[in-house]
PDB file of C-alpha atoms in Angstrom:
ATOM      1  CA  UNK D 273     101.314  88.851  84.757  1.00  0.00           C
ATOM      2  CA  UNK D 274      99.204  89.518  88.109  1.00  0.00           C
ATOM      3  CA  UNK D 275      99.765  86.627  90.361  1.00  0.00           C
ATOM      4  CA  UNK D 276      96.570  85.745  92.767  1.00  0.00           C
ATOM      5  CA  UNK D 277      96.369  83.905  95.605  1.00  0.00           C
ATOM      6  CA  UNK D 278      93.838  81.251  96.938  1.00  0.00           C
ATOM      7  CA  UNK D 279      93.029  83.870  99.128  1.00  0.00           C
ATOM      8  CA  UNK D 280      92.914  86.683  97.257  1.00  0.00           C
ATOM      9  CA  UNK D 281      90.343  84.867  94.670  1.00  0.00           C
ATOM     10  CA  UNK D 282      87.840  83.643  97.791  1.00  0.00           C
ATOM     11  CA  UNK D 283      87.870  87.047  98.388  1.00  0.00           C
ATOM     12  CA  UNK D 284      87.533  88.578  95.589  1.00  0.00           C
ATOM     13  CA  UNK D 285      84.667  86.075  94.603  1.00  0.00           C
ATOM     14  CA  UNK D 286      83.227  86.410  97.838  1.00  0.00           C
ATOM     15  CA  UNK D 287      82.959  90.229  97.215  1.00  0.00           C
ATOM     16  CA  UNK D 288      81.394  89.675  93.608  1.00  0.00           C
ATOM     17  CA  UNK D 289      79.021  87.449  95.362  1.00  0.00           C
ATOM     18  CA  UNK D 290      77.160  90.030  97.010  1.00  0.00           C
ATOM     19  CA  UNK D 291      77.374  92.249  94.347  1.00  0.00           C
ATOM     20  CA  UNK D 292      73.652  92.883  92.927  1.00  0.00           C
ATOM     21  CA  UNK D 293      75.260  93.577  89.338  1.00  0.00           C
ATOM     22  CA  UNK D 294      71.679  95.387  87.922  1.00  0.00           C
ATOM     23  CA  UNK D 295      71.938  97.767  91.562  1.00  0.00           C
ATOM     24  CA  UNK D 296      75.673  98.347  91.748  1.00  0.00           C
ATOM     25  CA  UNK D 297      76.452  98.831  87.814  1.00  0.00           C
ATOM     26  CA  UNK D 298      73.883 102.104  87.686  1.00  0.00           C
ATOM     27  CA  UNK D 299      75.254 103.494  90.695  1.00  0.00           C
ATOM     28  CA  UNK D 300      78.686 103.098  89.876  1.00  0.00           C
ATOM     29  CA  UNK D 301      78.057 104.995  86.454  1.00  0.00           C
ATOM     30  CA  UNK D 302      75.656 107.205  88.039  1.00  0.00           C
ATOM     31  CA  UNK D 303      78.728 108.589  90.846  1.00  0.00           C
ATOM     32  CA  UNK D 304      81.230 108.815  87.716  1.00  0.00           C
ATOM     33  CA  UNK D 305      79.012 111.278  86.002  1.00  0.00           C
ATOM     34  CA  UNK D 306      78.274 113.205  89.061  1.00  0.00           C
ATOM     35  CA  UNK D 307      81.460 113.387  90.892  1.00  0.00           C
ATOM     36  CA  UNK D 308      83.297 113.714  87.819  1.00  0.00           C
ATOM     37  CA  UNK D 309      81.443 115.793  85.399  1.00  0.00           C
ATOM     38  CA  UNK D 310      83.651 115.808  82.328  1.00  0.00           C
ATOM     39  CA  UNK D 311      82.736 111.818  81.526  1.00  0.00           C
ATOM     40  CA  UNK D 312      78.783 113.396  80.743  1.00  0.00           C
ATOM     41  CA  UNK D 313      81.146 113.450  77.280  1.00  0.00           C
ATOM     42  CA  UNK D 314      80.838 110.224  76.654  1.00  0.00           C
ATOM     43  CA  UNK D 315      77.258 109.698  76.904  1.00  0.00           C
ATOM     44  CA  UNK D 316      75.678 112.593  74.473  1.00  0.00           C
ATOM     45  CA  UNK D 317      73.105 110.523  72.591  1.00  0.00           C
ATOM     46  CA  UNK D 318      71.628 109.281  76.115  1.00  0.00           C
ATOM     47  CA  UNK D 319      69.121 112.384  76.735  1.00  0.00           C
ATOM     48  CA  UNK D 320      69.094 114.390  79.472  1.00  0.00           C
ATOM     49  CA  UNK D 321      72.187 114.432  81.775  1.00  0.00           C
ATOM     50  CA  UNK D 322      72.200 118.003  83.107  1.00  0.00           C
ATOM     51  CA  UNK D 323      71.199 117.896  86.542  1.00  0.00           C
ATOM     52  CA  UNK D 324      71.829 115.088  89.489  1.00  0.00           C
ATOM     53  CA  UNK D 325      68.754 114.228  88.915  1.00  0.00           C
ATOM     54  CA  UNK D 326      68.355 113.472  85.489  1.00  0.00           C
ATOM     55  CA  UNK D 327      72.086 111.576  85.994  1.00  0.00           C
ATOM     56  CA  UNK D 328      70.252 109.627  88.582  1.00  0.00           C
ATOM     57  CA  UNK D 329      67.278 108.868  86.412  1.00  0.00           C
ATOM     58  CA  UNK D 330      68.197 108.245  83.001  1.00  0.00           C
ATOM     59  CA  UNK D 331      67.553 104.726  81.670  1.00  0.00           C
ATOM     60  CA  UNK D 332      69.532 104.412  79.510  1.00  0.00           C
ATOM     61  CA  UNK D 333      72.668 105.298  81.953  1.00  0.00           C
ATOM     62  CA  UNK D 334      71.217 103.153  84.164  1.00  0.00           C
ATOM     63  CA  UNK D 335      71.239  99.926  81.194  1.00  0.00           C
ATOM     64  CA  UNK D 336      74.976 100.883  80.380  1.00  0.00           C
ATOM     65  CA  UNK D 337      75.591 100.740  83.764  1.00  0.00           C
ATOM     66  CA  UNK D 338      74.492  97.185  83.852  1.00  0.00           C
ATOM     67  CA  UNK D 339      76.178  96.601  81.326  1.00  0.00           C
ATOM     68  CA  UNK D 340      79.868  97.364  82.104  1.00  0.00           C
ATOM     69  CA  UNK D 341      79.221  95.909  85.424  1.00  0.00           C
ATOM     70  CA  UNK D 342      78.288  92.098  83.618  1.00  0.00           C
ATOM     71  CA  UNK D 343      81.006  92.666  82.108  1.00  0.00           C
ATOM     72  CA  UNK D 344      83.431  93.248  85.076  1.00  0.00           C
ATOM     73  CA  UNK D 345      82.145  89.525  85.913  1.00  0.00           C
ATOM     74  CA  UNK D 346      84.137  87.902  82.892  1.00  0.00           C
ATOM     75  CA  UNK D 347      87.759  89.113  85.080  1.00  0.00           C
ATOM     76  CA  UNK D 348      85.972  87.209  88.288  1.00  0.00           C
ATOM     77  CA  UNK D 349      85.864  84.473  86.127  1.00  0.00           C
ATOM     78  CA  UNK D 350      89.053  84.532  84.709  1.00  0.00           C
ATOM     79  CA  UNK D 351      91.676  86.223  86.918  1.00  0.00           C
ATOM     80  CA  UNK D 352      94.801  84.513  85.262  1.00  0.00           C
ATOM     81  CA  UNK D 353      93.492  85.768  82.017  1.00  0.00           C
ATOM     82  CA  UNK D 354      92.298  89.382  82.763  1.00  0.00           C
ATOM     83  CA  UNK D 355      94.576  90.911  79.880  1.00  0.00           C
ATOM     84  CA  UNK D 356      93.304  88.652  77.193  1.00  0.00           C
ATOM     85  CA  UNK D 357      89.963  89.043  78.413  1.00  0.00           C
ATOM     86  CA  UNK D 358      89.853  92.560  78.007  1.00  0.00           C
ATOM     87  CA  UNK D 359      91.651  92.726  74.535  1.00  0.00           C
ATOM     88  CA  UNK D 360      88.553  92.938  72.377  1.00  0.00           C
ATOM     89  CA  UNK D 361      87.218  95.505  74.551  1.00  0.00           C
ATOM     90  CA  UNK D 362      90.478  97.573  74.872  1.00  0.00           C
ATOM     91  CA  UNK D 363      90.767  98.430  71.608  1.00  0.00           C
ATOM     92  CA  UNK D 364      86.855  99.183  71.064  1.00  0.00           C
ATOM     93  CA  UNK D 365      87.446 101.867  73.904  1.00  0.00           C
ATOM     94  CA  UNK D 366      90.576 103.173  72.447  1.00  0.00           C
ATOM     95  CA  UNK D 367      89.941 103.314  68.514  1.00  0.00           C
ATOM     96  CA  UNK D 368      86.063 103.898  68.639  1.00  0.00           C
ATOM     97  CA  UNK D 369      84.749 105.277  71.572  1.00  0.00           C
ATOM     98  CA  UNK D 370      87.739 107.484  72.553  1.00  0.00           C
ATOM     99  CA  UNK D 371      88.149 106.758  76.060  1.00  0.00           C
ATOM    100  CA  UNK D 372      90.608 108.518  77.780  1.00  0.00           C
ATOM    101  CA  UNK D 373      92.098 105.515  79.857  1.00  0.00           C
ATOM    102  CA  UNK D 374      92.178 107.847  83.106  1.00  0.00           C
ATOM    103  CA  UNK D 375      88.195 107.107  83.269  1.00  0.00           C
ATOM    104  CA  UNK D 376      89.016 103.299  83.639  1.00  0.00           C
ATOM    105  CA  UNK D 377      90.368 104.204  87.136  1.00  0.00           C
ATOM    106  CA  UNK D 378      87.555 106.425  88.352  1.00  0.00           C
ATOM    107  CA  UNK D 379      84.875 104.126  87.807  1.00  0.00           C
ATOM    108  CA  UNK D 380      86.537 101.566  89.356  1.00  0.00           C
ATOM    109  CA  UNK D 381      87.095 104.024  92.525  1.00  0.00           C
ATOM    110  CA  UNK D 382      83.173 104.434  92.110  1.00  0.00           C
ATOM    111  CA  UNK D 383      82.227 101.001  91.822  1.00  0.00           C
ATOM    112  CA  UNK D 384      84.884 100.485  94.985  1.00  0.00           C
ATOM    113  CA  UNK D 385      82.809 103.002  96.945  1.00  0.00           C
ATOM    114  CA  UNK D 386      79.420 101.889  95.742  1.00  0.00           C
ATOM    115  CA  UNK D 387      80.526  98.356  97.050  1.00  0.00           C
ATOM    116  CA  UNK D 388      81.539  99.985 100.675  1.00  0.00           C
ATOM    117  CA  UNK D 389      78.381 101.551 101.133  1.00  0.00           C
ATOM    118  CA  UNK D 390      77.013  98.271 100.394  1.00  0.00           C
ATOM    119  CA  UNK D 391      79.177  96.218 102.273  1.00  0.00           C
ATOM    120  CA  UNK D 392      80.057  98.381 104.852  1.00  0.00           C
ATOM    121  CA  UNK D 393      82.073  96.817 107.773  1.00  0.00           C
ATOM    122  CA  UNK D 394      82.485  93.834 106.015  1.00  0.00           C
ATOM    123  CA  UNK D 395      84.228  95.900 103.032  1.00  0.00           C
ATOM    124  CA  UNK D 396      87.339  95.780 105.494  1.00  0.00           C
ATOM    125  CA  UNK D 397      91.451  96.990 104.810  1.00  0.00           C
ATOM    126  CA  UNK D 398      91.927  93.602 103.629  1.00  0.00           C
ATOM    127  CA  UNK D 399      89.043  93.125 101.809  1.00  0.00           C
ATOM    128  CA  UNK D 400      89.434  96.582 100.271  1.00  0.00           C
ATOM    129  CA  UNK D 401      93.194  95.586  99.474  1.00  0.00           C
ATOM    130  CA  UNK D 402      92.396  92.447  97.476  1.00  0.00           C
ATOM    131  CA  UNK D 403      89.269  93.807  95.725  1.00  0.00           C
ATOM    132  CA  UNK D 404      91.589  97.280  94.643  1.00  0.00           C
ATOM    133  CA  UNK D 405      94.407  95.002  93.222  1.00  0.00           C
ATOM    134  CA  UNK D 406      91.947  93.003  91.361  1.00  0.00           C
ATOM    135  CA  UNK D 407      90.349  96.022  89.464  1.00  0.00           C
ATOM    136  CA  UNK D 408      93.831  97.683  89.046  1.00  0.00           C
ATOM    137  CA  UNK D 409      94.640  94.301  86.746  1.00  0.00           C
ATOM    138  CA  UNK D 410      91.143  95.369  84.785  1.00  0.00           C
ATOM    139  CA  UNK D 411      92.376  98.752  84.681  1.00  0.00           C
ATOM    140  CA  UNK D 412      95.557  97.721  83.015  1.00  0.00           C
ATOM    141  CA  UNK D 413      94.197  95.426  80.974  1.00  0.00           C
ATOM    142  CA  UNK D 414      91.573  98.113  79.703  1.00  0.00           C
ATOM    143  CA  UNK D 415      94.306 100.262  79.046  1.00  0.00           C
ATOM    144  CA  UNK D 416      96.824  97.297  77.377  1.00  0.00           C
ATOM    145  CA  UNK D 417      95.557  98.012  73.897  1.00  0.00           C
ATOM    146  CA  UNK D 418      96.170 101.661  73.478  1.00  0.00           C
ATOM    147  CA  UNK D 419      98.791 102.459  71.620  1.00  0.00           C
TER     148      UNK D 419
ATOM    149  CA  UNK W   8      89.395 130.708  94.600  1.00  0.00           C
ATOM    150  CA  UNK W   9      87.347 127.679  95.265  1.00  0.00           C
ATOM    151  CA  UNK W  10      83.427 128.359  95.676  1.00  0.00           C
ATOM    152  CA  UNK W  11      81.503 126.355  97.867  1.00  0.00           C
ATOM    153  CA  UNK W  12      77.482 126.584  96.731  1.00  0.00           C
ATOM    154  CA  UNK W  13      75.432 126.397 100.468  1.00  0.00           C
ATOM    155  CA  UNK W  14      74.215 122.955  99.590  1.00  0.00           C
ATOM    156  CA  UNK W  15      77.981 121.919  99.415  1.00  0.00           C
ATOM    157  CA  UNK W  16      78.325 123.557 103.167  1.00  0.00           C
ATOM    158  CA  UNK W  17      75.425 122.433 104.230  1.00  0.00           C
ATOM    159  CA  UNK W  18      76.991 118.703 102.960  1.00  0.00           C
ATOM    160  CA  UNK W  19      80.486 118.732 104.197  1.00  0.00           C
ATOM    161  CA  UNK W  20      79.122 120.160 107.303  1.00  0.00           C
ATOM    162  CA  UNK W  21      76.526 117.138 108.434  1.00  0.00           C
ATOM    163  CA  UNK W  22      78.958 114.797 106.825  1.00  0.00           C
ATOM    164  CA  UNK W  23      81.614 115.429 109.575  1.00  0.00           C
ATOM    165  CA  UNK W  24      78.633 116.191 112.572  1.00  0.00           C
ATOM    166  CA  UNK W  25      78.194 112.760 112.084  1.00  0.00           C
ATOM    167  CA  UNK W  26      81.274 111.439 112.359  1.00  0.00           C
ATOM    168  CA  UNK W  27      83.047 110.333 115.836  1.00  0.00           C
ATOM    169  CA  UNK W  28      86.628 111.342 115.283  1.00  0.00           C
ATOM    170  CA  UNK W  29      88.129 108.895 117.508  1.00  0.00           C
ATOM    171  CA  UNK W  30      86.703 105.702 116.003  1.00  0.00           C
ATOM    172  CA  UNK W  31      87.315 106.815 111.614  1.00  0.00           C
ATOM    173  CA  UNK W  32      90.566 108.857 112.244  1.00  0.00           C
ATOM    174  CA  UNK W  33      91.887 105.525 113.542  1.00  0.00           C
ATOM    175  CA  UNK W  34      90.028 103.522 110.915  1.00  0.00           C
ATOM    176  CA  UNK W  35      90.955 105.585 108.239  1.00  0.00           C
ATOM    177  CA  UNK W  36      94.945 105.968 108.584  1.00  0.00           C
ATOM    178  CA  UNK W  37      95.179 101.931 109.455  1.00  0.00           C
ATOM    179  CA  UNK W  38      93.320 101.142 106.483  1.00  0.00           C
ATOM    180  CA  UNK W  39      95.667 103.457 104.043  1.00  0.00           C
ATOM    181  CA  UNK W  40      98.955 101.789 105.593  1.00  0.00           C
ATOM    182  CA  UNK W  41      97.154  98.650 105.179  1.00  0.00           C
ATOM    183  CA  UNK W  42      95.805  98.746 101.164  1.00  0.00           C
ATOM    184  CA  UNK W  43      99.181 101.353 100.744  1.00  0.00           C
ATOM    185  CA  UNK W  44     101.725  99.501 102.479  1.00  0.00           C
ATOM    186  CA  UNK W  45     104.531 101.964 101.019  1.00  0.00           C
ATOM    187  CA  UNK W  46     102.945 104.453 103.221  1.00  0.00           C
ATOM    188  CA  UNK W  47     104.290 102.828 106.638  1.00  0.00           C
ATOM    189  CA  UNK W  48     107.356 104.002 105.996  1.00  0.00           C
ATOM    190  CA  UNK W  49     106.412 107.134 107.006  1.00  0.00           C
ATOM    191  CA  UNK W  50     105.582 105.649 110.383  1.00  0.00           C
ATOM    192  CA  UNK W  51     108.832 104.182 111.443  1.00  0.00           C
ATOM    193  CA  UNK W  52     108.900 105.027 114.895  1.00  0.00           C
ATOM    194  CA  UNK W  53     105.459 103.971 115.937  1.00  0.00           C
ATOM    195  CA  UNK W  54     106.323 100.630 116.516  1.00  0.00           C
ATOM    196  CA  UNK W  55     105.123  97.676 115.460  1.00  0.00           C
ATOM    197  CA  UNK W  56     103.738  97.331 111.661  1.00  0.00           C
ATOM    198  CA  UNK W  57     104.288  94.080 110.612  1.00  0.00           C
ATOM    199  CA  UNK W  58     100.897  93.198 109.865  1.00  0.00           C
ATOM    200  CA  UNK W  59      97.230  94.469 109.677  1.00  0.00           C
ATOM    201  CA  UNK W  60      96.139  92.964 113.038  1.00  0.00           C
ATOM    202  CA  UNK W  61      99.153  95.188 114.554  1.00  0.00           C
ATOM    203  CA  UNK W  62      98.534  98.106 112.769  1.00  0.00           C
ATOM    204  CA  UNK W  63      94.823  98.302 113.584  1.00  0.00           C
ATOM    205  CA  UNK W  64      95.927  97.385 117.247  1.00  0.00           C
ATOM    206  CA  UNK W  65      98.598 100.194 117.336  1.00  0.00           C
ATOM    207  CA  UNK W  66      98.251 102.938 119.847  1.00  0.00           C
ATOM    208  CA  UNK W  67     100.206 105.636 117.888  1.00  0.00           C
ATOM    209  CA  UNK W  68      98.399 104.959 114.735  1.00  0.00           C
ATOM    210  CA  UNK W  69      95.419 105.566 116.740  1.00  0.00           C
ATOM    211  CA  UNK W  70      96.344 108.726 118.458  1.00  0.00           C
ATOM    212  CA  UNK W  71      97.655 110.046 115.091  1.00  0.00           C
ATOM    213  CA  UNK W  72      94.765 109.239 113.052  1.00  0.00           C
ATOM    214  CA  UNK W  73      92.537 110.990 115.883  1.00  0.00           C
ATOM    215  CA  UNK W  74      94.690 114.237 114.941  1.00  0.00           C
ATOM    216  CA  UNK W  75      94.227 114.170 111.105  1.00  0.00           C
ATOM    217  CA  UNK W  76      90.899 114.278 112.022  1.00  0.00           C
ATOM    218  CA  UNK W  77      91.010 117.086 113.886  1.00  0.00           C
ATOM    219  CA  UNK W  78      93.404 118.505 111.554  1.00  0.00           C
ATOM    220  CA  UNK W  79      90.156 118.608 108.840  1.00  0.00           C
ATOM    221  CA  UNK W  80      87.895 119.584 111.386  1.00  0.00           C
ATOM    222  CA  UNK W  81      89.981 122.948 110.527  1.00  0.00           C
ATOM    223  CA  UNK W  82      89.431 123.473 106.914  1.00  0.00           C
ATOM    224  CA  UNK W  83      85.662 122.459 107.670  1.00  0.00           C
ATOM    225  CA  UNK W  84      85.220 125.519 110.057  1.00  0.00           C
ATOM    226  CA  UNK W  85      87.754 127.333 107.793  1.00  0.00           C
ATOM    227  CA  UNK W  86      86.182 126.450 104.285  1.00  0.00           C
ATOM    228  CA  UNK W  87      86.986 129.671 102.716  1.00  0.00           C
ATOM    229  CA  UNK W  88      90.478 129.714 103.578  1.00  0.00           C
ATOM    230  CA  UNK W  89      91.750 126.260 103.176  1.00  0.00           C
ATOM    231  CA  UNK W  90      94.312 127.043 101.548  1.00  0.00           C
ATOM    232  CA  UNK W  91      95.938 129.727 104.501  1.00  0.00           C
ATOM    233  CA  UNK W  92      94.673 127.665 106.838  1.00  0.00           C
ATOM    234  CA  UNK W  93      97.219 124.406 106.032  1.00  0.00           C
ATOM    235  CA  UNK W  94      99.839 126.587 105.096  1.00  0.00           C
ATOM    236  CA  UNK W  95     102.139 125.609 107.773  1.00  0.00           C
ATOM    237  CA  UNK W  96     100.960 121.866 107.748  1.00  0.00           C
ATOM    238  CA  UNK W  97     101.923 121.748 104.129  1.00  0.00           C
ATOM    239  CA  UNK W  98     105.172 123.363 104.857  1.00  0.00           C
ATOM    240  CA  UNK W  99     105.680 120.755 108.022  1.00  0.00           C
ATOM    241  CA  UNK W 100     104.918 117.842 105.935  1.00  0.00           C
ATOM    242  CA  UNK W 101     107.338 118.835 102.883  1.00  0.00           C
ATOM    243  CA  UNK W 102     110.180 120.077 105.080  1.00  0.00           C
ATOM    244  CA  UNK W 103     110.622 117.997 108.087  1.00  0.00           C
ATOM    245  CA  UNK W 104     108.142 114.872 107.484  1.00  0.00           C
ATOM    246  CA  UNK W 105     109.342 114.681 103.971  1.00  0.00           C
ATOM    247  CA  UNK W 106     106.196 113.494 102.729  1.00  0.00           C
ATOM    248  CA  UNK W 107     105.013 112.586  99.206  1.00  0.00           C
ATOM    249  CA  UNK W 108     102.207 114.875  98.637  1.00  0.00           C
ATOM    250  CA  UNK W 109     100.558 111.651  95.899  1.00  0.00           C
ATOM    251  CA  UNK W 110     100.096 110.076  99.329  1.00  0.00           C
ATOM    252  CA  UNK W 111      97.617 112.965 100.715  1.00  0.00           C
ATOM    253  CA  UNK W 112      94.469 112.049  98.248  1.00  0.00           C
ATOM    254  CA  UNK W 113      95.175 107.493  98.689  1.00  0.00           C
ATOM    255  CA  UNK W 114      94.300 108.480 102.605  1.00  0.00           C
ATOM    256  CA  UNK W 115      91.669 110.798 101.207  1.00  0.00           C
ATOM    257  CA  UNK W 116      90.813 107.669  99.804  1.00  0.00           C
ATOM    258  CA  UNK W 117      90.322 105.466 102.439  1.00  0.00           C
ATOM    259  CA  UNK W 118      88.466 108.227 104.219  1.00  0.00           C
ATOM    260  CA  UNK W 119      86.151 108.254 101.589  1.00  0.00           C
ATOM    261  CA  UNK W 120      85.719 104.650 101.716  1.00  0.00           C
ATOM    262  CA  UNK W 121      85.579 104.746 105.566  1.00  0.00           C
ATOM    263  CA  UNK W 122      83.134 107.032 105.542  1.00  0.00           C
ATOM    264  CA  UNK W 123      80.737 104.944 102.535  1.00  0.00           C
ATOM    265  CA  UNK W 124      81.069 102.132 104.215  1.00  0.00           C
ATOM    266  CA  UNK W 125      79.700 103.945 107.478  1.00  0.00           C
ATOM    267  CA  UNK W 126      77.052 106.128 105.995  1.00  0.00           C
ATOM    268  CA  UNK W 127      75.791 103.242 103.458  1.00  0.00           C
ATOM    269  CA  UNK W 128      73.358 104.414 100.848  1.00  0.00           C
ATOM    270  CA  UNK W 129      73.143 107.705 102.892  1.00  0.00           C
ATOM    271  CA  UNK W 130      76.707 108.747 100.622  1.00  0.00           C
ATOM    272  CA  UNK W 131      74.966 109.614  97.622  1.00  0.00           C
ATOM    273  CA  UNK W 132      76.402 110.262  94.525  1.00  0.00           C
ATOM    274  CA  UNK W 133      75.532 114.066  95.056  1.00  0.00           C
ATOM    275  CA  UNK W 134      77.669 113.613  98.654  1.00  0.00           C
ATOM    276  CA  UNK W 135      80.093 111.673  97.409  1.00  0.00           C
ATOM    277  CA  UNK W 136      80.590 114.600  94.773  1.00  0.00           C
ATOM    278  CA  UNK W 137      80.680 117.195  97.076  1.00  0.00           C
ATOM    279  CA  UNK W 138      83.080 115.371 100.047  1.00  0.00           C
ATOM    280  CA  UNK W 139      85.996 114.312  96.821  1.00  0.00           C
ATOM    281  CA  UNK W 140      85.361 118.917  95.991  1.00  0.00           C
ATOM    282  CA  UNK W 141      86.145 118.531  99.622  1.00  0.00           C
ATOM    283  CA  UNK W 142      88.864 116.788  99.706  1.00  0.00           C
ATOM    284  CA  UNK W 143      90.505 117.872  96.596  1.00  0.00           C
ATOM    285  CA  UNK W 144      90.962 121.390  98.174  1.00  0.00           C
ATOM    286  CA  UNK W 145      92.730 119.823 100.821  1.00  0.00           C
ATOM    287  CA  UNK W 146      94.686 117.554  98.886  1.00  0.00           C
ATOM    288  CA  UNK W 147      95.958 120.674  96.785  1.00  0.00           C
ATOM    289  CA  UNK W 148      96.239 123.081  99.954  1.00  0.00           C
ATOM    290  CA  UNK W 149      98.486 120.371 101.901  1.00  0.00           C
ATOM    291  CA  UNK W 150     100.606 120.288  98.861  1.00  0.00           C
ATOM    292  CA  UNK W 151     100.837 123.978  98.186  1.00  0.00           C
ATOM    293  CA  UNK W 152     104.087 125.022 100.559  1.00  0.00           C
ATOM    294  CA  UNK W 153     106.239 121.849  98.428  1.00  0.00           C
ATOM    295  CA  UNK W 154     108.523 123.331  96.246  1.00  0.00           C
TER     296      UNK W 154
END
């Protein structure tokens, strides 16, 4: 199990703190889909994703993004429990959305690098140390319940 | 043969015009043996690495983060022939430095993250795009000469 320190927590709390969830989640999603174009797969039924622009405008991207980003909140909450958390969730991704697991780890380098350009100089090596071990446990506990 | 579009040029190009060398080279290689510890080892000689004041403190980090930078600087004024144009680094750094080529795209990482945190909302998802295109090339070019 991923041990945390006191220290690691305040700062991974401290990070989620300043986290606007409704400005970061969008973005986040909105840098997947544009950096990495393949993961467009995923999101057929939501209209129009065939230019930057229409990435960067669609609503209903932008909701989702919202979405996964609340949802990232529940591990803040619960960083002993991150695997258990997730379970539910795992397995939805796995047997019916047919995620490949890879995508777990590029949105959370996006949402990393949505949270530098917010954060900037505070977003420091150590900071950027904790924060990366604490979405690599989300990661792997996204990815537990594949078989 | 990779195929850069003129907006990508046009990208890459004002992305590094605004960058001073001397202050991210430094900033970028610290914070890769800082969130990658594993990658100090490659650093033995410089002296003392026991912990992240000392690495951002130390000199030969410094100077040698100054040179990677330069060392892109090439491929940016070179961006049709990347690949020829790190032929002999990639040869150097499989040869004699005995480097793990995974370790090329975690400091592309912090580069990226350097460089997000500097340029704040100003690294669109569109840049951000373009700069990983970027540094993908490099990534592959450095590790090209391994065998």
């Amino acid at each position: 199990m991923v041990k945390f320190t006191e220290q690691e927590r305040d700062i991974v709390r401290a990070v989620w703190e300043k986290v606007d969830v409704d400005e970061v989640g969008p973005e986040a999603l909105i840098r997947v889909l544009i950096t990495y174009p393949w993961t467009e797969r995923y999101f057929g039924i939501f209209g129009d994703l065939f230019s930057i622009s229409a990435v960067s405008t669609n609503a209903k991207l932008a909701e989702h993004g919202k979405v996964v980003l609340r949802s990232l909140g529940r591990a803040v909450e619960d960083m002993d429990n991150i695997k258990n958390a997730y379970a539910e969730l795992s397995r939805l991704h796995c047997e019916k959305i047919h995620v490949d697991p890879d995508n777990f780890r590029l949105l959370a380098d996006c949402i990393t690098i949505t949270i530098a350009c917010k954060l900037k100089s505070t977003f420091n090596s150590n900071v950027q140390a904790t924060w990366q071990k604490f979405l690599t446990a989300v990661v792997e506990a996204m990815t537990s319940q594949y078989n | 043969m990779v195929v850069w579009t003129e907006s990508e040029l046009s990208i890459i190009n004002s992305i590094f015009d605004s960058l001073d060398y001397e202050d991210i080279g430094p900033k970028a290689l610290s914070r890769c043996l800082i969130v990658y510890p594993w990658t100090q080892r490659y650093f033995g000689g410089f002296g003392n690495l026991y912990n992240a004041a000392a690495i951002k403190s130390n000199p030969n980090i410094a100077a040698h983060g100054i040179k990677i930078l330069h060392g892109l600087d090439r491929a940016v004024k070179n961006m049709d022939s990347i690949k020829e144009t790190y032929a002999e680094l990639s040869t150097l750094h499989s040869e004699k430095l005995h480097v793990d080529p995974d370790n090329f795209t975690l400091l592309g990482n912090c580069l990226t993250i350097e460089i997000a945190a500097k340029l704040g909302d100003g690294f669109t998802a569109e840049t951000q795009g373009t700069f990983q295109k970027f540094l993908a090339v490099v990534v592959n070019a450095l590790g090209k000469q391994y065998h």
